[in-house]
Amino acid sequence: MTIQETLQPGVVVDTNPATGKAVAELNETDLTRLPAIIAGAREAQAIWAAKSFKERARHIQMMRSYIVDRADDLARIVSESNGKTLTDALATEVLPCALACNWYARNAEKHLKASRRAPGSLLFFNKRTEMLRLPLGVVGIISPWNYPLSIPFGEIVMGLMAGNAIILKVAAATPAVGRAIEQIVTAGELPEGLFTHVVGSGSKVATGFFENGINKLFFTGSVPAGKTLMAQAAQTLTPVSLELGGNDPMIVLEDADLERATNGAAWGGYQNAGQSCGGVERIYVVDAVYDAFVELMARKTRQLRHGVGCKGFDVDIGSLTTAGQLRTVQQHVEDALAKGARIEAQSRPVGDVDNGYFFPATLLTQVTDDMLTVCDETFGPVIAVQRVANEEEAIRKANDSHLALTSSVWTRDNKRGRAIAARLESGVTTVNDHLYTHGLSETPWGGGKQSGIGRTHGPEGLEEMTQAKVVNWDILPSKRNIFWYPFDQATYNGLKNAMQFVFPSGIAQWLSASLKLTPFLVKKMFTRWKTD
């Protein structure tokens, strides 16, 4: 169940990206043991699936208690491993995990229990249908480094409450968080082998998953990596759920509350050093309030402080998590500046930022549609603001993207905001808020276009963790259905009368069809097939 129980071909070092100092060492999993791990997971899953939802919920609530009791420790581990601030870690990682435990423990049965399906036609009056949502079996999760605790843990809880076994692979940049998840799950006292955390190369683990018959893969990461995994999955027809990022727009209308809009933009765009797939990247502001919005947004950006976030509470924004992501952000900003963009404001450093992957919160204006930071995902603390003439231009520009994860509309008129939201091409649209719905266990998360396929969270996420099964039976013990053998003229006429009975052209045809259908139906269904 733990990394320490596997063979140890190597050691993975978890380094704090804000300080450059090692914070943990973990043994790499020997992937030749993956077949045995999956076999053990299948044995444990059979035991787990036999438990009631109430019994499963008891184990999940034990995990919730562990999370609440050790919230400070978990926030510190996330902060040191990922680079975000302690407050960020608590608000967007630890708290959502506790909320997820509670919601899925309380609601999984309601959404996954067996249900009856009414007959669709009088022709099938004798049939009854029950719909079952059965566990998939063994679910693989490959999770990212931007939310190394809350993203995989929500999926773990969904999978467990649905009756599955889980094998988790966390991002290579944040393995210490994977170990913290092990400890949380251990507190739930699950059957041995039901949950396993493996450490190693994401591509090798994914290949091992597919080769050894994983029942479904949940992946959160980049578009190129998602496409590669989907191509691999096609070879074995393994189902996948992919969340692949966003380049999310924010629309500010002329009647918006600019105080709230700028507050929301700052948090939605700079939080977690901008490393949020559902964060604000592009802002389209209607001309009438553009200048006022930019002036207020610039003032607030300058007030923000970036620095080492794991040592105290005098920092608003931590570091980026990887050197590669820092280079991407730098390239996007350099591209924007070369094409005429202007840096309107930046955050100020606090303390020693020389040894970490820091980039200041940056507000860009005079941006154009051909700039990388507008047409692609920057995934850093950079917000690009554009002036638009009206809401129609804002909607058009917002939808002009190959990604479609989230979006937001800012207006004092909720009815207007909801109408615009329905026109925006994204999986989530919020009115006068942004980004936070990933923390709402009851709402589905995911998007269209190249943002991925499938949904996590909410009833839809629970259903993604199951397979639908139909159980159908007769309420009266008939001998034959009316369309069974033997075929003859009477069978053909009977079927035609049945169709006219259900879809008559008038009362006369219905009466004629019903008078002919009844004796045929009784004879066909309730007498034996004479073969003599």
PDB file of C-alpha atoms in Angstrom, residues 112-366:
ATOM      1  CA  LEU A 112     -25.329   5.992  -7.759  1.00  0.00           C
ATOM      2  CA  LYS A 113     -27.990   3.776  -6.181  1.00  0.00           C
ATOM      3  CA  ALA A 114     -30.114   1.514  -8.359  1.00  0.00           C
ATOM      4  CA  SER A 115     -33.086   3.222  -9.993  1.00  0.00           C
ATOM      5  CA  ARG A 116     -36.134   2.109 -11.966  1.00  0.00           C
ATOM      6  CA  ARG A 117     -36.677   3.224 -15.572  1.00  0.00           C
ATOM      7  CA  ALA A 118     -40.269   3.522 -16.758  1.00  0.00           C
ATOM      8  CA  PRO A 119     -41.338   1.661 -19.942  1.00  0.00           C
ATOM      9  CA  GLY A 120     -41.035   3.841 -23.024  1.00  0.00           C
ATOM     10  CA  SER A 121     -44.056   2.373 -24.793  1.00  0.00           C
ATOM     11  CA  LEU A 122     -47.235   0.410 -24.065  1.00  0.00           C
ATOM     12  CA  LEU A 123     -45.859  -2.279 -26.364  1.00  0.00           C
ATOM     13  CA  PHE A 124     -43.464  -3.197 -23.565  1.00  0.00           C
ATOM     14  CA  PHE A 125     -46.054  -3.178 -20.789  1.00  0.00           C
ATOM     15  CA  ASN A 126     -44.676  -6.449 -19.457  1.00  0.00           C
ATOM     16  CA  LYS A 127     -41.093  -5.211 -19.126  1.00  0.00           C
ATOM     17  CA  ARG A 128     -39.439  -3.551 -16.143  1.00  0.00           C
ATOM     18  CA  THR A 129     -35.966  -1.977 -16.108  1.00  0.00           C
ATOM     19  CA  GLU A 130     -33.499  -1.226 -13.330  1.00  0.00           C
ATOM     20  CA  MET A 131     -30.460   0.959 -13.901  1.00  0.00           C
ATOM     21  CA  LEU A 132     -27.286   0.120 -11.987  1.00  0.00           C
ATOM     22  CA  ARG A 133     -24.096   2.188 -11.697  1.00  0.00           C
ATOM     23  CA  LEU A 134     -21.347  -0.382 -11.157  1.00  0.00           C
ATOM     24  CA  PRO A 135     -17.712   0.301 -10.203  1.00  0.00           C
ATOM     25  CA  LEU A 136     -15.206   0.367 -13.043  1.00  0.00           C
ATOM     26  CA  GLY A 137     -12.695  -1.766 -11.166  1.00  0.00           C
ATOM     27  CA  VAL A 138      -9.175  -0.343 -10.933  1.00  0.00           C
ATOM     28  CA  VAL A 139      -8.879   3.357 -11.740  1.00  0.00           C
ATOM     29  CA  GLY A 140      -5.574   5.045 -12.571  1.00  0.00           C
ATOM     30  CA  ILE A 141      -5.012   8.714 -11.735  1.00  0.00           C
ATOM     31  CA  ILE A 142      -2.137  10.778 -13.108  1.00  0.00           C
ATOM     32  CA  SER A 143      -2.226  14.205 -11.508  1.00  0.00           C
ATOM     33  CA  PRO A 144      -0.477  17.570 -12.088  1.00  0.00           C
ATOM     34  CA  TRP A 145       1.822  19.708  -9.983  1.00  0.00           C
ATOM     35  CA  ASN A 146      -0.260  22.889  -9.858  1.00  0.00           C
ATOM     36  CA  TYR A 147      -2.808  21.498  -7.374  1.00  0.00           C
ATOM     37  CA  PRO A 148      -0.973  18.367  -6.266  1.00  0.00           C
ATOM     38  CA  LEU A 149      -3.297  17.649  -3.338  1.00  0.00           C
ATOM     39  CA  SER A 150      -6.814  18.769  -4.207  1.00  0.00           C
ATOM     40  CA  ILE A 151      -6.970  17.594  -7.836  1.00  0.00           C
ATOM     41  CA  PRO A 152      -6.038  13.943  -7.258  1.00  0.00           C
ATOM     42  CA  PHE A 153      -7.658  13.666  -3.870  1.00  0.00           C
ATOM     43  CA  GLY A 154     -11.080  14.690  -5.145  1.00  0.00           C
ATOM     44  CA  GLU A 155     -10.806  11.996  -7.804  1.00  0.00           C
ATOM     45  CA  ILE A 156      -9.634   9.448  -5.234  1.00  0.00           C
ATOM     46  CA  VAL A 157     -12.683  10.074  -3.063  1.00  0.00           C
ATOM     47  CA  MET A 158     -15.039   9.917  -6.059  1.00  0.00           C
ATOM     48  CA  GLY A 159     -13.489   6.645  -7.148  1.00  0.00           C
ATOM     49  CA  LEU A 160     -13.585   5.077  -3.707  1.00  0.00           C
ATOM     50  CA  MET A 161     -17.191   6.042  -3.004  1.00  0.00           C
ATOM     51  CA  ALA A 162     -18.124   4.550  -6.396  1.00  0.00           C
ATOM     52  CA  GLY A 163     -16.525   1.248  -5.295  1.00  0.00           C
ATOM     53  CA  ASN A 164     -13.234   1.316  -7.183  1.00  0.00           C
ATOM     54  CA  ALA A 165      -9.600   0.636  -6.343  1.00  0.00           C
ATOM     55  CA  ILE A 166      -7.198   3.514  -7.028  1.00  0.00           C
ATOM     56  CA  ILE A 167      -3.618   3.681  -8.270  1.00  0.00           C
ATOM     57  CA  LEU A 168      -2.215   7.209  -8.075  1.00  0.00           C
ATOM     58  CA  LYS A 169       0.749   8.757  -9.847  1.00  0.00           C
ATOM     59  CA  VAL A 170       1.419  12.335  -8.745  1.00  0.00           C
ATOM     60  CA  ALA A 171       3.521  14.814 -10.713  1.00  0.00           C
ATOM     61  CA  ALA A 172       7.274  14.329 -10.655  1.00  0.00           C
ATOM     62  CA  ALA A 173       7.710  17.850  -9.271  1.00  0.00           C
ATOM     63  CA  THR A 174       5.599  17.245  -6.157  1.00  0.00           C
ATOM     64  CA  PRO A 175       6.103  13.671  -4.913  1.00  0.00           C
ATOM     65  CA  ALA A 176       6.034  14.704  -1.238  1.00  0.00           C
ATOM     66  CA  VAL A 177       2.370  15.583  -1.666  1.00  0.00           C
ATOM     67  CA  GLY A 178       1.774  12.067  -2.933  1.00  0.00           C
ATOM     68  CA  ARG A 179       3.236  10.750   0.299  1.00  0.00           C
ATOM     69  CA  ALA A 180       0.928  13.079   2.249  1.00  0.00           C
ATOM     70  CA  ILE A 181      -2.019  11.629   0.323  1.00  0.00           C
ATOM     71  CA  GLU A 182      -0.858   8.143   1.312  1.00  0.00           C
ATOM     72  CA  GLN A 183      -1.022   9.179   4.940  1.00  0.00           C
ATOM     73  CA  ILE A 184      -4.512  10.634   4.529  1.00  0.00           C
ATOM     74  CA  VAL A 185      -5.766   7.464   2.867  1.00  0.00           C
ATOM     75  CA  THR A 186      -4.081   5.280   5.473  1.00  0.00           C
ATOM     76  CA  ALA A 187      -6.139   7.095   8.112  1.00  0.00           C
ATOM     77  CA  GLY A 188      -9.226   5.776   6.319  1.00  0.00           C
ATOM     78  CA  GLU A 189      -8.259   2.164   7.142  1.00  0.00           C
ATOM     79  CA  LEU A 190      -9.041   0.802   3.688  1.00  0.00           C
ATOM     80  CA  PRO A 191      -8.575  -2.836   2.652  1.00  0.00           C
ATOM     81  CA  GLU A 192      -4.932  -3.567   1.923  1.00  0.00           C
ATOM     82  CA  GLY A 193      -4.085  -2.881  -1.718  1.00  0.00           C
ATOM     83  CA  LEU A 194      -7.167  -0.794  -2.475  1.00  0.00           C
ATOM     84  CA  PHE A 195      -5.051   2.354  -2.832  1.00  0.00           C
ATOM     85  CA  THR A 196      -1.484   2.555  -4.088  1.00  0.00           C
ATOM     86  CA  HIS A 197       0.727   5.563  -4.743  1.00  0.00           C
ATOM     87  CA  VAL A 198       3.424   4.918  -7.338  1.00  0.00           C
ATOM     88  CA  VAL A 199       6.421   7.165  -7.935  1.00  0.00           C
ATOM     89  CA  GLY A 200       8.121   7.391 -11.303  1.00  0.00           C
ATOM     90  CA  SER A 201       7.935   8.591 -14.880  1.00  0.00           C
ATOM     91  CA  GLY A 202       4.436   9.600 -15.905  1.00  0.00           C
ATOM     92  CA  SER A 203       4.779   8.164 -19.417  1.00  0.00           C
ATOM     93  CA  LYS A 204       6.120   4.853 -18.115  1.00  0.00           C
ATOM     94  CA  VAL A 205       3.401   4.579 -15.495  1.00  0.00           C
ATOM     95  CA  ALA A 206       0.711   5.354 -18.088  1.00  0.00           C
ATOM     96  CA  THR A 207       2.112   2.704 -20.421  1.00  0.00           C
ATOM     97  CA  GLY A 208       2.117   0.229 -17.549  1.00  0.00           C
ATOM     98  CA  PHE A 209      -1.476   1.122 -16.745  1.00  0.00           C
ATOM     99  CA  PHE A 210      -2.632   0.430 -20.294  1.00  0.00           C
ATOM    100  CA  GLU A 211      -0.559  -2.727 -20.727  1.00  0.00           C
ATOM    101  CA  ASN A 212      -1.902  -4.215 -17.500  1.00  0.00           C
ATOM    102  CA  GLY A 213      -5.561  -3.537 -18.053  1.00  0.00           C
ATOM    103  CA  ILE A 214      -6.398  -0.481 -15.990  1.00  0.00           C
ATOM    104  CA  ASN A 215     -10.155   0.082 -16.274  1.00  0.00           C
ATOM    105  CA  LYS A 216     -10.024   3.862 -16.736  1.00  0.00           C
ATOM    106  CA  LEU A 217      -7.446   6.638 -16.612  1.00  0.00           C
ATOM    107  CA  PHE A 218      -8.047  10.101 -15.177  1.00  0.00           C
ATOM    108  CA  PHE A 219      -5.395  12.550 -16.332  1.00  0.00           C
ATOM    109  CA  THR A 220      -4.900  16.245 -15.682  1.00  0.00           C
ATOM    110  CA  GLY A 221      -2.102  17.976 -17.554  1.00  0.00           C
ATOM    111  CA  SER A 222      -1.052  19.508 -20.855  1.00  0.00           C
ATOM    112  CA  VAL A 223      -2.824  19.217 -24.198  1.00  0.00           C
ATOM    113  CA  PRO A 224       0.102  17.412 -25.911  1.00  0.00           C
ATOM    114  CA  ALA A 225       0.397  14.893 -23.076  1.00  0.00           C
ATOM    115  CA  GLY A 226      -3.354  14.317 -23.121  1.00  0.00           C
ATOM    116  CA  LYS A 227      -3.339  13.633 -26.851  1.00  0.00           C
ATOM    117  CA  THR A 228      -0.494  11.149 -26.422  1.00  0.00           C
ATOM    118  CA  LEU A 229      -2.356   9.310 -23.665  1.00  0.00           C
ATOM    119  CA  MET A 230      -5.572   9.241 -25.671  1.00  0.00           C
ATOM    120  CA  ALA A 231      -3.729   7.688 -28.605  1.00  0.00           C
ATOM    121  CA  GLN A 232      -2.256   5.058 -26.287  1.00  0.00           C
ATOM    122  CA  ALA A 233      -5.624   4.369 -24.719  1.00  0.00           C
ATOM    123  CA  ALA A 234      -7.136   3.768 -28.144  1.00  0.00           C
ATOM    124  CA  GLN A 235      -4.955   0.679 -28.597  1.00  0.00           C
ATOM    125  CA  THR A 236      -6.764  -1.089 -25.751  1.00  0.00           C
ATOM    126  CA  LEU A 237     -10.003   0.946 -25.846  1.00  0.00           C
ATOM    127  CA  THR A 238      -9.302   2.077 -22.309  1.00  0.00           C
ATOM    128  CA  PRO A 239     -11.656   4.922 -21.380  1.00  0.00           C
ATOM    129  CA  VAL A 240     -10.032   8.188 -20.324  1.00  0.00           C
ATOM    130  CA  SER A 241     -11.064  11.401 -18.634  1.00  0.00           C
ATOM    131  CA  LEU A 242      -8.798  14.288 -19.663  1.00  0.00           C
ATOM    132  CA  GLU A 243      -8.578  17.789 -18.199  1.00  0.00           C
ATOM    133  CA  LEU A 244      -6.024  19.607 -20.306  1.00  0.00           C
ATOM    134  CA  GLY A 245      -6.011  23.259 -19.382  1.00  0.00           C
ATOM    135  CA  GLY A 246      -7.527  26.555 -20.386  1.00  0.00           C
ATOM    136  CA  ASN A 247      -6.927  30.057 -21.639  1.00  0.00           C
ATOM    137  CA  ASP A 248      -9.821  31.485 -19.753  1.00  0.00           C
ATOM    138  CA  PRO A 249     -11.526  34.785 -20.561  1.00  0.00           C
ATOM    139  CA  MET A 250     -13.159  37.303 -18.255  1.00  0.00           C
ATOM    140  CA  ILE A 251     -15.702  39.794 -19.613  1.00  0.00           C
ATOM    141  CA  VAL A 252     -16.226  43.093 -17.778  1.00  0.00           C
ATOM    142  CA  LEU A 253     -19.368  44.953 -18.836  1.00  0.00           C
ATOM    143  CA  GLU A 254     -20.108  48.659 -18.446  1.00  0.00           C
ATOM    144  CA  ASP A 255     -22.363  48.057 -15.413  1.00  0.00           C
ATOM    145  CA  ALA A 256     -19.867  45.889 -13.517  1.00  0.00           C
ATOM    146  CA  ASP A 257     -18.898  46.588  -9.922  1.00  0.00           C
ATOM    147  CA  LEU A 258     -15.274  47.465 -10.674  1.00  0.00           C
ATOM    148  CA  GLU A 259     -14.162  47.013  -7.083  1.00  0.00           C
ATOM    149  CA  ARG A 260     -15.334  43.410  -7.082  1.00  0.00           C
ATOM    150  CA  ALA A 261     -14.223  42.836 -10.675  1.00  0.00           C
ATOM    151  CA  THR A 262     -10.651  43.935 -10.029  1.00  0.00           C
ATOM    152  CA  ASN A 263     -10.515  42.001  -6.769  1.00  0.00           C
ATOM    153  CA  GLY A 264     -11.738  38.884  -8.554  1.00  0.00           C
ATOM    154  CA  ALA A 265      -9.393  39.376 -11.491  1.00  0.00           C
ATOM    155  CA  ALA A 266      -6.369  39.731  -9.225  1.00  0.00           C
ATOM    156  CA  TRP A 267      -7.167  36.581  -7.313  1.00  0.00           C
ATOM    157  CA  GLY A 268      -8.324  34.595 -10.324  1.00  0.00           C
ATOM    158  CA  GLY A 269      -5.298  35.565 -12.405  1.00  0.00           C
ATOM    159  CA  TYR A 270      -2.441  35.692  -9.911  1.00  0.00           C
ATOM    160  CA  GLN A 271      -3.461  33.023  -7.390  1.00  0.00           C
ATOM    161  CA  ASN A 272      -1.063  30.045  -7.294  1.00  0.00           C
ATOM    162  CA  ALA A 273       1.331  32.202  -9.351  1.00  0.00           C
ATOM    163  CA  GLY A 274      -1.179  31.957 -12.189  1.00  0.00           C
ATOM    164  CA  GLN A 275      -0.777  28.192 -12.442  1.00  0.00           C
ATOM    165  CA  SER A 276      -4.486  27.480 -12.557  1.00  0.00           C
ATOM    166  CA  CYS A 277      -6.018  25.902 -15.640  1.00  0.00           C
ATOM    167  CA  GLY A 278      -9.251  27.695 -14.777  1.00  0.00           C
ATOM    168  CA  GLY A 279      -7.632  31.015 -13.868  1.00  0.00           C
ATOM    169  CA  VAL A 280      -8.099  34.400 -15.519  1.00  0.00           C
ATOM    170  CA  GLU A 281      -5.728  34.878 -18.466  1.00  0.00           C
ATOM    171  CA  ARG A 282      -7.605  37.223 -20.839  1.00  0.00           C
ATOM    172  CA  ILE A 283      -9.814  40.131 -19.776  1.00  0.00           C
ATOM    173  CA  TYR A 284     -12.108  41.908 -22.229  1.00  0.00           C
ATOM    174  CA  VAL A 285     -13.327  45.224 -20.821  1.00  0.00           C
ATOM    175  CA  VAL A 286     -16.057  47.280 -22.462  1.00  0.00           C
ATOM    176  CA  ASP A 287     -14.734  50.668 -23.589  1.00  0.00           C
ATOM    177  CA  ALA A 288     -16.860  52.742 -21.191  1.00  0.00           C
ATOM    178  CA  VAL A 289     -15.100  51.340 -18.104  1.00  0.00           C
ATOM    179  CA  TYR A 290     -11.772  50.212 -19.578  1.00  0.00           C
ATOM    180  CA  ASP A 291      -9.621  53.057 -18.262  1.00  0.00           C
ATOM    181  CA  ALA A 292     -11.123  52.924 -14.784  1.00  0.00           C
ATOM    182  CA  PHE A 293     -10.726  49.144 -14.645  1.00  0.00           C
ATOM    183  CA  VAL A 294      -7.080  49.204 -15.731  1.00  0.00           C
ATOM    184  CA  GLU A 295      -6.183  52.002 -13.316  1.00  0.00           C
ATOM    185  CA  LEU A 296      -7.733  50.167 -10.365  1.00  0.00           C
ATOM    186  CA  MET A 297      -6.292  46.816 -11.431  1.00  0.00           C
ATOM    187  CA  ALA A 298      -2.813  48.323 -11.766  1.00  0.00           C
ATOM    188  CA  ARG A 299      -2.957  49.776  -8.268  1.00  0.00           C
ATOM    189  CA  LYS A 300      -3.896  46.424  -6.797  1.00  0.00           C
ATOM    190  CA  THR A 301      -1.270  44.551  -8.799  1.00  0.00           C
ATOM    191  CA  ARG A 302       1.423  46.865  -7.412  1.00  0.00           C
ATOM    192  CA  GLN A 303       0.211  46.148  -3.881  1.00  0.00           C
ATOM    193  CA  LEU A 304       0.766  42.410  -4.238  1.00  0.00           C
ATOM    194  CA  ARG A 305       3.913  40.799  -2.829  1.00  0.00           C
ATOM    195  CA  HIS A 306       5.674  37.775  -4.262  1.00  0.00           C
ATOM    196  CA  GLY A 307       8.192  35.697  -2.352  1.00  0.00           C
ATOM    197  CA  VAL A 308       8.802  32.485  -0.408  1.00  0.00           C
ATOM    198  CA  GLY A 309       5.339  31.468   0.746  1.00  0.00           C
ATOM    199  CA  CYS A 310       6.089  28.638   3.158  1.00  0.00           C
ATOM    200  CA  LYS A 311       7.706  30.708   5.915  1.00  0.00           C
ATOM    201  CA  GLY A 312       5.033  33.189   6.939  1.00  0.00           C
ATOM    202  CA  PHE A 313       2.083  35.310   5.963  1.00  0.00           C
ATOM    203  CA  ASP A 314       3.660  38.455   4.519  1.00  0.00           C
ATOM    204  CA  VAL A 315       3.525  37.101   0.953  1.00  0.00           C
ATOM    205  CA  ASP A 316       0.577  37.010  -1.457  1.00  0.00           C
ATOM    206  CA  ILE A 317       2.061  35.066  -4.371  1.00  0.00           C
ATOM    207  CA  GLY A 318       4.565  32.222  -4.248  1.00  0.00           C
ATOM    208  CA  SER A 319       6.859  30.848  -6.912  1.00  0.00           C
ATOM    209  CA  LEU A 320       6.141  28.925 -10.052  1.00  0.00           C
ATOM    210  CA  THR A 321       6.633  25.209  -9.617  1.00  0.00           C
ATOM    211  CA  THR A 322       9.048  24.239 -12.394  1.00  0.00           C
ATOM    212  CA  ALA A 323      11.886  25.837 -14.300  1.00  0.00           C
ATOM    213  CA  GLY A 324      10.178  24.914 -17.558  1.00  0.00           C
ATOM    214  CA  GLN A 325       7.034  26.774 -16.612  1.00  0.00           C
ATOM    215  CA  LEU A 326       9.051  29.842 -15.654  1.00  0.00           C
ATOM    216  CA  ARG A 327      10.655  29.809 -19.123  1.00  0.00           C
ATOM    217  CA  THR A 328       7.225  29.560 -20.765  1.00  0.00           C
ATOM    218  CA  VAL A 329       5.944  32.577 -18.842  1.00  0.00           C
ATOM    219  CA  GLN A 330       9.054  34.580 -19.686  1.00  0.00           C
ATOM    220  CA  GLN A 331       8.717  33.698 -23.381  1.00  0.00           C
ATOM    221  CA  HIS A 332       5.058  34.713 -23.467  1.00  0.00           C
ATOM    222  CA  VAL A 333       5.750  38.079 -21.879  1.00  0.00           C
ATOM    223  CA  GLU A 334       8.758  38.710 -24.122  1.00  0.00           C
ATOM    224  CA  ASP A 335       6.626  37.858 -27.145  1.00  0.00           C
ATOM    225  CA  ALA A 336       3.911  40.276 -26.008  1.00  0.00           C
ATOM    226  CA  LEU A 337       6.367  43.110 -25.405  1.00  0.00           C
ATOM    227  CA  ALA A 338       8.025  42.563 -28.781  1.00  0.00           C
ATOM    228  CA  LYS A 339       4.615  42.883 -30.441  1.00  0.00           C
ATOM    229  CA  GLY A 340       3.725  46.131 -28.695  1.00  0.00           C
ATOM    230  CA  ALA A 341       2.238  45.174 -25.321  1.00  0.00           C
ATOM    231  CA  ARG A 342       2.869  47.317 -22.270  1.00  0.00           C
ATOM    232  CA  ILE A 343       3.547  46.229 -18.686  1.00  0.00           C
ATOM    233  CA  GLU A 344       1.030  48.304 -16.758  1.00  0.00           C
ATOM    234  CA  ALA A 345       1.990  47.049 -13.304  1.00  0.00           C
ATOM    235  CA  GLN A 346       3.849  44.292 -11.478  1.00  0.00           C
ATOM    236  CA  SER A 347       3.972  42.910  -7.946  1.00  0.00           C
ATOM    237  CA  ARG A 348       6.919  43.633  -5.677  1.00  0.00           C
ATOM    238  CA  PRO A 349       9.347  41.063  -4.264  1.00  0.00           C
ATOM    239  CA  VAL A 350       9.543  40.308  -0.561  1.00  0.00           C
ATOM    240  CA  GLY A 351      12.617  38.667   0.944  1.00  0.00           C
ATOM    241  CA  ASP A 352      15.039  36.462  -0.959  1.00  0.00           C
ATOM    242  CA  VAL A 353      13.653  35.527  -4.378  1.00  0.00           C
ATOM    243  CA  ASP A 354      16.972  34.822  -6.062  1.00  0.00           C
ATOM    244  CA  ASN A 355      16.919  31.048  -5.598  1.00  0.00           C
ATOM    245  CA  GLY A 356      13.362  30.321  -6.679  1.00  0.00           C
ATOM    246  CA  TYR A 357      11.270  30.207  -9.847  1.00  0.00           C
ATOM    247  CA  PHE A 358       9.668  33.602  -9.310  1.00  0.00           C
ATOM    248  CA  PHE A 359       7.897  35.799 -11.802  1.00  0.00           C
ATOM    249  CA  PRO A 360       6.098  38.940 -10.664  1.00  0.00           C
ATOM    250  CA  ALA A 361       2.361  39.310 -11.050  1.00  0.00           C
ATOM    251  CA  THR A 362       2.155  41.194 -14.337  1.00  0.00           C
ATOM    252  CA  LEU A 363      -0.662  43.254 -15.832  1.00  0.00           C
ATOM    253  CA  LEU A 364      -0.359  43.663 -19.609  1.00  0.00           C
ATOM    254  CA  THR A 365      -2.233  46.192 -21.731  1.00  0.00           C
ATOM    255  CA  GLN A 366      -2.147  47.103 -25.429  1.00  0.00           C
TER     256      GLN A 366
END
